[in-house]
CSV table of C-alpha atoms in Angstrom, one decimal:
chain,number,residue,atom,x,y,z
W,1,MET,CA,26.4,-4.2,13.1
W,2,ASN,CA,24.4,-5.9,10.4
W,3,PRO,CA,21.4,-3.7,9.7
W,4,LYS,CA,17.9,-5.2,9.5
W,5,ILE,CA,15.0,-3.9,7.5
W,6,PHE,CA,11.4,-3.6,8.8
W,7,PHE,CA,8.5,-3.4,6.3
W,8,THR,CA,5.2,-2.2,7.8
W,9,ASP,CA,1.8,-1.7,6.4
W,10,LEU,CA,0.0,1.4,7.6
W,11,ASP,CA,-3.8,0.9,8.1
W,12,GLY,CA,-4.5,-1.8,10.6
W,13,THR,CA,-0.8,-2.3,11.4
W,14,LEU,CA,1.3,0.7,12.2
W,15,LEU,CA,-1.7,3.0,12.6
W,16,ASN,CA,-4.4,2.4,15.1
W,17,ASP,CA,-8.1,2.6,14.4
W,18,HIS,CA,-8.0,6.4,14.7
W,19,GLN,CA,-5.3,6.7,12.0
W,20,GLU,CA,-2.7,7.5,14.7
W,21,ILE,CA,0.7,6.0,15.7
W,22,THR,CA,0.8,4.9,19.3
W,23,ALA,CA,3.5,6.2,21.6
W,24,GLY,CA,4.9,2.7,22.0
W,25,ASN,CA,5.1,2.1,18.2
W,26,ARG,CA,6.8,5.6,17.7
W,27,ALA,CA,9.4,4.9,20.4
W,28,ALA,CA,10.2,1.4,19.0
W,29,ILE,CA,10.7,2.9,15.5
W,30,SER,CA,12.9,5.6,16.9
W,31,ASP,CA,15.1,3.1,18.6
W,32,ALA,CA,15.4,1.0,15.5
W,33,LEU,CA,16.5,3.9,13.4
W,34,ALA,CA,18.9,5.1,16.0
W,35,ALA,CA,20.5,1.6,16.0
W,36,GLY,CA,21.0,1.8,12.2
W,37,HIS,CA,18.1,-0.3,11.0
W,38,LYS,CA,15.9,0.6,8.0
W,39,ILE,CA,12.2,1.3,8.2
W,40,VAL,CA,9.9,1.0,5.2
W,41,ILE,CA,6.3,2.0,5.0
W,42,ALA,CA,4.5,-0.5,2.7
W,43,THR,CA,1.1,0.7,1.6
W,44,GLY,CA,-1.5,0.6,-1.2
W,45,ARG,CA,-1.8,4.4,-0.8
W,46,PRO,CA,-0.4,6.6,-3.5
W,47,LEU,CA,2.9,8.4,-2.9
W,48,ALA,CA,1.4,11.7,-2.2
W,49,SER,CA,-0.7,10.2,0.6
W,50,ALA,CA,2.1,8.0,2.0
W,51,SER,CA,4.4,11.0,2.1
W,52,ILE,CA,1.9,13.0,4.1
W,53,GLN,CA,1.7,10.1,6.6
W,54,ALA,CA,5.4,9.6,6.6
W,55,GLU,CA,5.9,13.2,7.6
W,56,ARG,CA,3.2,13.1,10.3
W,57,LEU,CA,4.8,9.9,11.7
W,58,GLY,CA,8.3,11.3,11.6
W,59,LEU,CA,9.5,8.7,9.1
W,60,ILE,CA,11.4,11.0,6.8
W,61,SER,CA,14.9,10.7,8.3
W,62,GLU,CA,17.9,8.7,7.1
W,63,GLY,CA,17.0,5.1,6.7
W,64,CYS,CA,13.3,5.7,5.9
W,65,TYR,CA,11.7,4.5,2.7
W,66,ALA,CA,8.2,4.0,1.3
W,67,ILE,CA,6.6,1.3,-0.9
W,68,THR,CA,3.5,2.9,-2.4
W,69,TYR,CA,0.8,1.8,-4.8
W,70,ASN,CA,1.2,-1.8,-3.4
W,71,GLY,CA,4.7,-1.9,-4.9
W,72,GLY,CA,4.2,0.2,-8.0
W,73,LEU,CA,6.4,3.0,-6.8
W,74,ILE,CA,9.3,2.7,-4.3
W,75,TYR,CA,10.6,5.9,-2.7
W,76,ASP,CA,13.5,7.2,-0.6
W,77,SER,CA,11.7,9.3,2.0
W,78,PHE,CA,14.9,11.0,3.2
W,79,HIS,CA,16.4,12.0,-0.1
W,80,GLN,CA,12.9,12.5,-1.6
W,81,LYS,CA,13.8,10.4,-4.6
W,82,VAL,CA,11.8,7.8,-6.6
W,83,LEU,CA,13.9,4.6,-6.8
W,84,ARG,CA,11.6,2.5,-9.0
W,85,GLY,CA,8.2,2.8,-10.7
W,86,THR,CA,6.0,0.5,-12.8
W,87,SER,CA,2.9,1.9,-14.3
W,88,VAL,CA,-0.4,0.5,-15.6
W,89,PRO,CA,-0.6,0.7,-19.5
W,90,LYS,CA,-2.5,3.9,-20.0
W,91,GLU,CA,-4.6,2.6,-22.9
W,92,LEU,CA,-6.2,0.2,-20.5
W,93,LEU,CA,-7.7,2.9,-18.2
W,94,ALA,CA,-10.7,3.8,-20.4
W,95,PRO,CA,-12.0,0.2,-20.9
W,96,ILE,CA,-11.5,-0.7,-17.3
W,97,PHE,CA,-13.2,2.4,-16.1
W,98,ALA,CA,-16.1,1.7,-18.5
W,99,GLY,CA,-16.4,-1.8,-17.2
W,100,ALA,CA,-16.5,-0.7,-13.6
W,101,HIS,CA,-19.1,2.0,-14.3
W,102,ALA,CA,-21.3,-0.6,-16.1
W,103,MET,CA,-21.4,-2.6,-12.9
W,104,ASP,CA,-22.1,0.5,-10.8
W,105,ILE,CA,-18.6,0.3,-9.2
W,106,HIS,CA,-16.6,3.4,-8.2
W,107,ILE,CA,-13.1,3.4,-9.7
W,108,HIS,CA,-10.3,5.9,-9.8
W,109,THR,CA,-6.6,6.3,-10.5
W,110,TYR,CA,-4.1,9.0,-9.5
W,111,SER,CA,-1.9,11.8,-10.8
W,112,ASP,CA,1.1,12.9,-8.7
W,113,THR,CA,-1.2,15.2,-6.7
W,114,HIS,CA,-4.8,14.2,-7.1
W,115,ILE,CA,-7.2,11.3,-7.1
W,116,LEU,CA,-8.7,11.2,-10.7
W,117,SER,CA,-12.3,10.0,-11.1
W,118,GLU,CA,-14.9,10.4,-13.8
W,119,TYR,CA,-17.7,10.8,-11.3
W,120,GLU,CA,-18.1,12.3,-7.8
W,121,THR,CA,-19.4,9.5,-5.5
W,122,PRO,CA,-19.7,8.9,-1.8
W,123,GLN,CA,-16.8,6.4,-2.1
W,124,LEU,CA,-14.6,9.0,-3.6
W,125,LEU,CA,-15.3,11.6,-0.9
W,126,GLU,CA,-14.7,9.1,1.9
W,127,TYR,CA,-11.5,7.8,0.3
W,128,SER,CA,-10.2,11.4,-0.2
W,129,ALA,CA,-10.9,12.2,3.5
W,130,THR,CA,-9.1,9.0,4.7
W,131,THR,CA,-6.0,9.5,2.5
W,132,LEU,CA,-5.8,13.3,2.9
W,133,LEU,CA,-5.6,13.6,-0.9
W,134,PRO,CA,-7.6,16.1,-3.0
W,135,TRP,CA,-9.7,14.7,-5.9
W,136,LYS,CA,-10.4,15.9,-9.4
W,137,ILE,CA,-13.3,15.0,-11.7
W,138,VAL,CA,-12.3,14.4,-15.4
W,139,SER,CA,-14.8,14.1,-18.2
W,140,SER,CA,-12.8,11.2,-19.6
W,141,ILE,CA,-9.9,9.4,-18.0
W,142,GLU,CA,-8.2,9.0,-21.4
W,143,GLN,CA,-8.2,12.8,-21.8
W,144,ALA,CA,-7.1,13.6,-18.2
W,145,GLY,CA,-3.8,15.0,-19.3
W,146,ASP,CA,-0.2,13.9,-18.7
W,147,PHE,CA,0.1,11.6,-15.7
W,148,THR,CA,1.5,8.2,-14.9
W,149,PRO,CA,-1.1,5.7,-13.5
W,150,TYR,CA,0.6,3.3,-11.1
W,151,LYS,CA,-2.6,1.6,-10.0
W,152,MET,CA,-6.4,1.8,-10.1
W,153,LEU,CA,-8.7,1.4,-7.1
W,154,ALA,CA,-12.3,0.0,-7.3
W,155,ILE,CA,-14.6,0.6,-4.4
W,156,SER,CA,-17.9,-1.2,-3.8
W,157,ASN,CA,-19.4,-4.1,-1.9
W,158,HIS,CA,-17.4,-7.3,-1.8
W,159,GLU,CA,-19.7,-9.3,-4.1
W,160,LYS,CA,-19.6,-6.7,-6.9
W,161,LEU,CA,-15.9,-6.5,-6.6
W,162,LEU,CA,-15.4,-10.2,-6.8
W,163,ALA,CA,-17.4,-10.3,-10.0
W,164,PHE,CA,-15.4,-7.4,-11.4
W,165,GLN,CA,-12.1,-9.1,-10.3
W,166,GLN,CA,-13.1,-12.2,-12.3
W,167,GLU,CA,-13.8,-10.0,-15.3
W,168,LEU,CA,-10.4,-8.4,-15.0
W,169,GLN,CA,-8.7,-11.8,-14.7
W,170,SER,CA,-10.4,-13.1,-17.8
W,171,ARG,CA,-9.5,-10.1,-19.9
W,172,TYR,CA,-6.1,-8.9,-18.6
W,173,SER,CA,-4.3,-12.1,-17.3
W,174,GLY,CA,-0.6,-11.5,-17.5
W,175,ILE,CA,-1.0,-7.8,-17.9
W,176,LEU,CA,-2.7,-6.7,-14.6
W,177,GLU,CA,-3.2,-8.2,-11.2
W,178,SER,CA,-5.9,-7.4,-8.6
W,179,PHE,CA,-6.2,-8.1,-4.9
W,180,PHE,CA,-8.1,-6.8,-1.9
W,181,SER,CA,-6.7,-4.5,0.7
W,182,CYS,CA,-10.0,-4.8,2.5
W,183,ASP,CA,-13.4,-6.2,1.6
W,184,VAL,CA,-14.5,-3.0,-0.2
W,185,LEU,CA,-11.2,-2.0,-1.9
W,186,LEU,CA,-9.9,-3.8,-4.9
W,187,GLU,CA,-6.4,-2.8,-5.9
W,188,ILE,CA,-5.5,-3.1,-9.6
W,189,VAL,CA,-1.8,-3.0,-10.5
W,190,PRO,CA,0.6,-4.1,-13.2
W,191,SER,CA,1.3,-7.9,-13.4
W,192,GLY,CA,4.2,-8.8,-11.1
W,193,ILE,CA,3.8,-5.9,-8.8
W,194,SER,CA,3.1,-6.5,-5.1
W,195,LYS,CA,4.5,-5.6,-1.7
W,196,GLY,CA,6.3,-8.9,-1.8
W,197,PHE,CA,8.1,-8.0,-5.0
W,198,ALA,CA,9.1,-4.7,-3.4
W,199,VAL,CA,10.5,-6.4,-0.3
W,200,LYS,CA,12.9,-8.4,-2.4
W,201,TRP,CA,13.8,-5.4,-4.6
W,202,MET,CA,14.5,-3.2,-1.5
W,203,CYS,CA,16.7,-5.8,0.2
W,204,ASN,CA,18.7,-6.2,-3.0
W,205,TYR,CA,18.9,-2.4,-3.6
W,206,LEU,CA,20.1,-1.8,0.0
W,207,GLY,CA,22.4,-4.9,0.1
W,208,ILE,CA,20.5,-6.3,3.1
W,209,PRO,CA,20.2,-10.1,3.1
W,210,LEU,CA,16.6,-11.3,3.0
W,211,VAL,CA,17.3,-13.2,6.2
W,212,ASN,CA,17.5,-9.8,7.9
W,213,SER,CA,14.0,-8.7,6.8
W,214,VAL,CA,10.9,-8.5,8.9
W,215,ALA,CA,7.4,-7.5,7.6
W,216,ALA,CA,4.2,-6.7,9.4
W,217,GLY,CA,0.6,-6.7,7.9
W,218,ASP,CA,-3.0,-7.5,8.4
W,219,ALA,CA,-4.8,-7.7,5.1
W,220,GLN,CA,-4.8,-9.7,1.8
W,221,ASN,CA,-2.6,-7.2,0.0
W,222,ASP,CA,0.0,-7.8,2.7
W,223,ILE,CA,0.3,-11.6,2.0
W,224,PRO,CA,3.0,-11.4,-0.6
W,225,MET,CA,5.1,-9.2,1.8
W,226,LEU,CA,4.5,-11.5,4.7
W,227,GLU,CA,5.6,-14.5,2.6
W,228,ALA,CA,8.6,-12.7,1.1
W,229,ALA,CA,10.2,-11.5,4.3
W,230,HIS,CA,12.2,-13.8,6.5
W,231,ILE,CA,9.8,-13.0,9.4
W,232,GLY,CA,6.2,-12.4,8.4
W,233,ALA,CA,4.5,-10.9,11.5
W,234,VAL,CA,0.7,-11.0,11.3
W,235,MET,CA,-1.2,-8.5,13.4
W,236,ALA,CA,-3.5,-9.9,16.1
W,237,ASN,CA,-6.3,-7.9,14.5
W,238,ALA,CA,-5.8,-9.4,11.0
W,239,LEU,CA,-8.4,-11.4,9.3
W,240,PRO,CA,-8.2,-15.0,10.4
W,241,GLU,CA,-7.1,-16.3,7.0
W,242,ILE,CA,-4.0,-14.1,7.0
W,243,ALA,CA,-2.3,-15.9,9.9
W,244,SER,CA,-1.3,-18.9,7.8
W,245,HIS,CA,0.8,-16.7,5.5
W,246,GLY,CA,3.1,-15.5,8.3
W,247,ASN,CA,5.3,-17.2,10.8
W,248,TYR,CA,4.5,-15.0,13.8
W,249,VAL,CA,1.2,-13.6,15.2
W,250,THR,CA,1.4,-10.6,17.5
W,251,THR,CA,-0.1,-10.7,21.0
W,252,ALA,CA,-1.0,-7.0,20.8
W,253,ASP,CA,-3.2,-5.5,18.1
W,254,ASN,CA,-2.7,-2.3,16.1
W,255,ASN,CA,-4.3,-0.3,18.9
W,256,HIS,CA,-1.9,-1.6,21.6
W,257,ASP,CA,1.7,-1.3,20.2
W,258,GLY,CA,1.6,-4.4,18.0
W,259,VAL,CA,4.4,-3.0,15.8
W,260,ALA,CA,6.5,-2.2,18.8
W,261,GLU,CA,6.2,-5.8,19.9
W,262,ILE,CA,7.5,-7.0,16.5
W,263,ILE,CA,10.4,-4.4,16.4
W,264,ARG,CA,11.6,-5.2,19.9
W,265,LYS,CA,11.4,-9.0,19.3
W,266,PHE,CA,12.9,-9.3,15.9
W,267,ILE,CA,14.7,-6.0,15.0
W,268,LEU,CA,16.3,-4.7,18.2
């Protein structure tokens, strides 16, 4: 049997609108793993949050992996081992935080265990509740202690974030990249890092031909993954502009076993 590999986004894809996995999705994943295929969570969430979700979803057995920080850190969920990590240059944190604050935009980064922010904001509290991660306020991000920043996340309305993204592109082209995971979340990662990069790296690492890869997603940060995989399955609930970046659109959405539809059609 030639194993296949399935990459799935969490929010809006594998998880329903209540942040739960449907019974149909759970059964399809179980069947895929039992058949010897690989399952990879691919998320913008930090490793600590993705690991909590993986455990809740039962995705910590042999053959389960996690792409976190939008590709910044790749993890073997069964062996609990970091396979690859690429971090943001730490000296860039302070000027980027200052630029965000000057535009009245919330921004944070992460330690291994906490969200790190210079201010307590409503956006921070909401994000913490969604990701199940605790937060810590630091007086200065450059004096926050010993940690490895794999990404920064800016949270505000879309217009402000677009202006901030343009500023980042003008100052840090070739060093950092930024993209939206939804209208109000701007992901900031090292140049070259994306879910698409991680798809190709994982296939090479596991010795699985790219032709045996399938990816599922619904948002802008999923586009590189959808384009990199042999089958890019776009969720029915995705933004309309995402559909052109895949080669299959599900009939069912994330609330009605859309991932199970993909697994049973292309993996099993």
